[in-house]
């Protein structure tokens, strides 16, 4: 790979998510050479992906070119690359665009959807971890309704208008809420020749409450909100099979549905060469010490979702969310600079700023250290926080314009099938034969 | 196709572009049943596609869901469908979602890129008539620069940074201008390790002036503007071959380039069953009389790009642009209603409101009936007119925010490779072997 030689030590960061970007910013204009690798040329603001899927936002407003984030730092190099392997013994990365030597390596590869080895589910269901995936889901949702117009068989039509979301975490809850609002505000007008009251939104949770990382009060209130919007919540139900048409579960509940969204689990995106069993913990996360160092591999660090720092407060590592990722990124930046100055590194301490989820118009739940609140104020807090953390002034403005418009007009105008998701609908026509 | 029977006559419109939408709006809430078919579920504002390609706008802000445009009209039906054939004898359409009977048929299928039978060119070059095509071009432009970073061979790198635009009409001129601004404002910051002064933008025109539909003054000024931005203009040059690497011409000029954008011609999008030679004129446009009737086929009309109404003022039909399309759509709407009331139809008369093109920041050319002006005022007029004709308040707001931002910051933030355009770059590596 064409990276100029430098007299400064080279720190290679794999991944331009919340953790990688926070770290890179800390290292700007310091006496280090920073190489950031990512397979996309943009940073994705993942918390708003569900709004892309449901036509509320354009994809470009939650993405931000990585080169622009760091364009004023002469010690910074970005390469659009996929890392294939780490050869630790040679301190070298093998990528699709060549090899690269590192002095220090930081894994910030984030996480990917976890189907727990169920290949049938993986093949037939939709994930929502990247912008292309979210756009595929957007296309599929709209295509289902276009398809529903083509049949008089009401079983077929119901299956096309039945949405099954597996996973009651923030992603599942927010998507279910957004779909419920579309059902109410948009579908009856867009599809006057369909009986859109028959649209079903099913949210399936394996445990006994949704938003289980949040307070019980928040879980309860989120359930109330969702139910008031007409979402059916299925607790203690575990999905086992989905052939593209029938969703089977461990219980006797089944669903006929053209759309299963899998939001029931993530695993760390591990890299060949650093995936030895003794380096990993549950969900492929890499064990790190309190300085985010991968134990046993000097000069290798991991931050964000891919890192598992087992502490007393979080014996299974920190939550795989933006806040710990950003804090670890910033903290590791300071630590690396201290280390290079031969000062002792400082242990990471997570500052829990709380968590939140939105269910829909005027409906959100917020947990803060000593405060839990729900409803319209929580919803405004949710919006403000998301606008604040979104990178880029233009993105904030465009998202703000969209939100104000959507709020006033009860609308979501980005319901566009720009690239069709070419689903095979033949399963839904069997009865016709 | 599942369209309810109606006691009203059924008018089927093929195409939701400027002409089709203008017609459908005129027929709203009248005693007709209107079925609009389009292969996309959105209307595309084609004049701004080049801004999507160059990262200035998000695709969603120049698209508008067709269902929403016409959602309040109970006599209106939209179907996402591709028309495969018209069987005039049966007054029936064959589409990918079934057949449909019509009482009246209006072709508003618009136009598509014309490669004049040169399949090599068609295979290797980029077109810019649809949103997916524009996004492909956006991805390719950005991927070229990422690719240019991977080589030390300066021939290769130059070819990757050499853009050849064929066609000196508004599309070619506007794209060339936008690329020139990217070269100046964005590339040096985004790619500090490339010598972006070597980026070339070549605009090739087969005739002896660009913007040949406009006044000579406008052509001259547009050339001056482009040259001041560093665009190389090649007049009286005809491209004959492009193998993906070398652009050959009838003259002895050749270019080594990874990107050829073909904006040198369009042809009407004709439909099987209505493509008999005697129905068509140059560029596959359908001959229509002054009422937009296809001669010899009672009840069949054509409007917009696909129609060729030969008049004294426009012996080769009206320009294939938004204005004639919208005017013909509205006019045909009135005429159809008159016809159904047994009133005589009125001949179409085109009101030329002028034409315009923008070259870049503060640089545009405007021709109006008795007025030609260029420069910053023309540029403001261009922006105002485009915002005005854009469909949808949200789209206008988002485009406005982007333009203000881009203007103040000399920036284009949507430089995102959301779906990579998987170009084969192996041709550019031959020298390495």
Short mmCIF file of N, CA and C in Angstrom, two decimals, chain A residues 118-184:
data_model
loop_
_atom_site.label_atom_id
_atom_site.label_comp_id
_atom_site.label_asym_id
_atom_site.label_seq_id
_atom_site.Cartn_x
_atom_site.Cartn_y
_atom_site.Cartn_z
N UNK A 118 -27.44 -19.78 12.07
CA UNK A 118 -28.65 -20.23 11.36
C UNK A 118 -28.61 -19.69 9.92
N UNK A 119 -28.12 -20.50 9.00
CA UNK A 119 -27.90 -20.00 7.63
C UNK A 119 -29.22 -19.75 6.89
N UNK A 120 -30.24 -20.51 7.25
CA UNK A 120 -31.54 -20.30 6.61
C UNK A 120 -32.07 -18.91 6.97
N UNK A 121 -31.97 -18.58 8.23
CA UNK A 121 -32.38 -17.24 8.68
C UNK A 121 -31.55 -16.17 7.99
N UNK A 122 -30.25 -16.38 7.97
CA UNK A 122 -29.34 -15.41 7.37
C UNK A 122 -29.70 -15.14 5.92
N UNK A 123 -30.03 -16.22 5.20
CA UNK A 123 -30.32 -16.10 3.78
C UNK A 123 -31.63 -15.35 3.55
N UNK A 124 -32.64 -15.60 4.37
CA UNK A 124 -33.97 -15.10 4.05
C UNK A 124 -34.36 -13.82 4.78
N UNK A 125 -33.57 -13.40 5.76
CA UNK A 125 -34.02 -12.24 6.52
C UNK A 125 -33.20 -11.01 6.20
N UNK A 126 -33.70 -9.88 6.61
CA UNK A 126 -33.08 -8.60 6.34
C UNK A 126 -32.33 -8.14 7.57
N UNK A 127 -31.13 -7.60 7.37
CA UNK A 127 -30.40 -7.01 8.48
C UNK A 127 -30.38 -5.49 8.29
N UNK A 128 -29.94 -4.79 9.29
CA UNK A 128 -30.00 -3.32 9.21
C UNK A 128 -28.79 -2.71 9.93
N UNK A 129 -27.59 -3.15 9.50
CA UNK A 129 -26.38 -2.65 10.15
C UNK A 129 -25.60 -1.69 9.26
N UNK A 130 -25.91 -1.65 7.96
CA UNK A 130 -25.18 -0.76 7.05
C UNK A 130 -26.20 0.00 6.20
N UNK A 131 -25.73 1.04 5.54
CA UNK A 131 -26.64 1.83 4.71
C UNK A 131 -27.19 1.01 3.54
N UNK A 132 -26.36 0.27 2.80
CA UNK A 132 -26.98 -0.54 1.74
C UNK A 132 -28.04 -1.51 2.27
N UNK A 133 -27.78 -2.13 3.42
CA UNK A 133 -28.80 -3.01 3.99
C UNK A 133 -30.08 -2.26 4.32
N UNK A 134 -29.94 -1.07 4.86
CA UNK A 134 -31.13 -0.29 5.21
C UNK A 134 -31.91 0.11 3.97
N UNK A 135 -31.18 0.42 2.89
CA UNK A 135 -31.86 0.76 1.64
C UNK A 135 -32.55 -0.46 1.05
N UNK A 136 -31.92 -1.62 1.20
CA UNK A 136 -32.58 -2.84 0.73
C UNK A 136 -33.90 -3.05 1.47
N UNK A 137 -33.87 -2.83 2.77
CA UNK A 137 -35.09 -3.01 3.55
C UNK A 137 -36.15 -1.99 3.12
N UNK A 138 -35.72 -0.76 2.89
CA UNK A 138 -36.67 0.26 2.42
C UNK A 138 -37.33 -0.19 1.12
N UNK A 139 -36.51 -0.66 0.19
CA UNK A 139 -37.06 -1.11 -1.09
C UNK A 139 -38.02 -2.27 -0.88
N UNK A 140 -37.62 -3.23 -0.06
CA UNK A 140 -38.46 -4.41 0.13
C UNK A 140 -39.82 -4.04 0.73
N UNK A 141 -39.81 -3.18 1.74
CA UNK A 141 -41.08 -2.79 2.37
C UNK A 141 -42.03 -2.22 1.31
N UNK A 142 -41.50 -1.33 0.49
CA UNK A 142 -42.36 -0.70 -0.53
C UNK A 142 -42.75 -1.69 -1.62
N UNK A 143 -41.82 -2.55 -2.00
CA UNK A 143 -42.13 -3.53 -3.03
C UNK A 143 -43.22 -4.50 -2.56
N UNK A 144 -43.20 -4.81 -1.26
CA UNK A 144 -44.24 -5.69 -0.73
C UNK A 144 -45.63 -5.12 -0.96
N UNK A 145 -45.76 -3.82 -0.77
CA UNK A 145 -47.09 -3.23 -0.96
C UNK A 145 -47.47 -3.19 -2.43
N UNK A 146 -46.49 -2.92 -3.27
CA UNK A 146 -46.78 -2.96 -4.71
C UNK A 146 -47.21 -4.38 -5.10
N UNK A 147 -46.53 -5.36 -4.51
CA UNK A 147 -46.84 -6.75 -4.81
C UNK A 147 -48.23 -7.13 -4.27
N UNK A 148 -48.55 -6.60 -3.11
CA UNK A 148 -49.84 -6.92 -2.49
C UNK A 148 -51.00 -6.47 -3.38
N UNK A 149 -50.76 -5.44 -4.19
CA UNK A 149 -51.81 -4.95 -5.09
C UNK A 149 -52.10 -5.94 -6.20
N UNK A 150 -51.20 -6.87 -6.43
CA UNK A 150 -51.31 -7.72 -7.61
C UNK A 150 -52.08 -9.00 -7.35
N UNK A 151 -52.53 -9.18 -6.14
CA UNK A 151 -53.20 -10.44 -5.83
C UNK A 151 -54.57 -10.18 -5.20
N UNK A 152 -55.49 -11.10 -5.43
CA UNK A 152 -56.78 -11.03 -4.76
C UNK A 152 -56.87 -12.03 -3.62
N UNK A 153 -55.87 -12.91 -3.55
CA UNK A 153 -55.82 -13.91 -2.50
C UNK A 153 -55.51 -13.21 -1.19
N UNK A 154 -56.42 -13.25 -0.23
CA UNK A 154 -56.15 -12.42 0.92
C UNK A 154 -55.08 -12.99 1.85
N UNK A 155 -54.84 -14.31 1.79
CA UNK A 155 -53.73 -14.89 2.55
C UNK A 155 -52.39 -14.35 2.07
N UNK A 156 -52.25 -14.37 0.76
CA UNK A 156 -51.04 -13.84 0.14
C UNK A 156 -50.83 -12.38 0.52
N UNK A 157 -51.91 -11.63 0.39
CA UNK A 157 -51.81 -10.19 0.63
C UNK A 157 -51.45 -9.92 2.09
N UNK A 158 -52.05 -10.68 2.99
CA UNK A 158 -51.73 -10.50 4.40
C UNK A 158 -50.26 -10.80 4.68
N UNK A 159 -49.76 -11.85 4.06
CA UNK A 159 -48.36 -12.21 4.29
C UNK A 159 -47.43 -11.11 3.78
N UNK A 160 -47.81 -10.51 2.66
CA UNK A 160 -46.99 -9.43 2.11
C UNK A 160 -47.05 -8.19 3.00
N UNK A 161 -48.14 -8.05 3.74
CA UNK A 161 -48.29 -6.85 4.58
C UNK A 161 -48.00 -7.16 6.05
N UNK A 162 -47.37 -8.29 6.30
CA UNK A 162 -47.05 -8.69 7.67
C UNK A 162 -45.55 -8.53 7.89
N UNK A 163 -45.19 -7.72 8.85
CA UNK A 163 -43.78 -7.47 9.13
C UNK A 163 -43.40 -8.09 10.46
N UNK A 164 -42.37 -8.89 10.42
CA UNK A 164 -41.90 -9.54 11.64
C UNK A 164 -40.51 -9.00 11.97
N UNK A 165 -40.41 -8.40 13.12
CA UNK A 165 -39.12 -7.86 13.56
C UNK A 165 -38.67 -8.69 14.74
N UNK A 166 -37.51 -9.29 14.62
CA UNK A 166 -37.01 -10.14 15.70
C UNK A 166 -35.95 -9.37 16.46
N UNK A 167 -36.18 -9.19 17.74
CA UNK A 167 -35.21 -8.49 18.58
C UNK A 167 -35.82 -7.24 19.18
N UNK A 168 -35.93 -7.22 20.48
CA UNK A 168 -36.60 -6.10 21.16
C UNK A 168 -35.63 -5.09 21.73
N UNK A 169 -34.45 -4.97 21.12
CA UNK A 169 -33.52 -3.92 21.52
C UNK A 169 -33.93 -2.60 20.87
N UNK A 170 -33.10 -1.57 21.03
CA UNK A 170 -33.47 -0.27 20.45
C UNK A 170 -33.77 -0.34 18.95
N UNK A 171 -32.96 -1.10 18.19
CA UNK A 171 -33.19 -1.17 16.74
C UNK A 171 -34.57 -1.72 16.42
N UNK A 172 -34.92 -2.84 17.04
CA UNK A 172 -36.20 -3.46 16.78
C UNK A 172 -37.36 -2.56 17.20
N UNK A 173 -37.21 -1.97 18.37
CA UNK A 173 -38.28 -1.11 18.90
C UNK A 173 -38.48 0.11 18.01
N UNK A 174 -37.39 0.74 17.61
CA UNK A 174 -37.51 1.96 16.81
C UNK A 174 -38.07 1.65 15.42
N UNK A 175 -37.64 0.53 14.85
CA UNK A 175 -38.16 0.15 13.53
C UNK A 175 -39.66 -0.18 13.62
N UNK A 176 -40.04 -0.92 14.66
CA UNK A 176 -41.45 -1.28 14.81
C UNK A 176 -42.31 -0.01 14.94
N UNK A 177 -41.83 0.93 15.74
CA UNK A 177 -42.58 2.18 15.91
C UNK A 177 -42.71 2.94 14.61
N UNK A 178 -41.62 3.01 13.86
CA UNK A 178 -41.66 3.75 12.60
C UNK A 178 -42.61 3.08 11.60
N UNK A 179 -42.59 1.76 11.54
CA UNK A 179 -43.51 1.06 10.64
C UNK A 179 -44.96 1.31 11.04
N UNK A 180 -45.19 1.34 12.36
CA UNK A 180 -46.56 1.57 12.82
C UNK A 180 -47.04 2.96 12.40
N UNK A 181 -46.14 3.93 12.41
CA UNK A 181 -46.55 5.27 11.99
C UNK A 181 -46.80 5.34 10.50
N UNK A 182 -46.02 4.57 9.74
CA UNK A 182 -46.27 4.52 8.30
C UNK A 182 -47.63 3.90 8.03
N UNK A 183 -47.92 2.85 8.78
CA UNK A 183 -49.21 2.18 8.61
C UNK A 183 -50.36 3.16 8.81
N UNK A 184 -50.19 4.00 9.80
CA UNK A 184 -51.27 4.91 10.16
C UNK A 184 -51.33 6.11 9.21
#
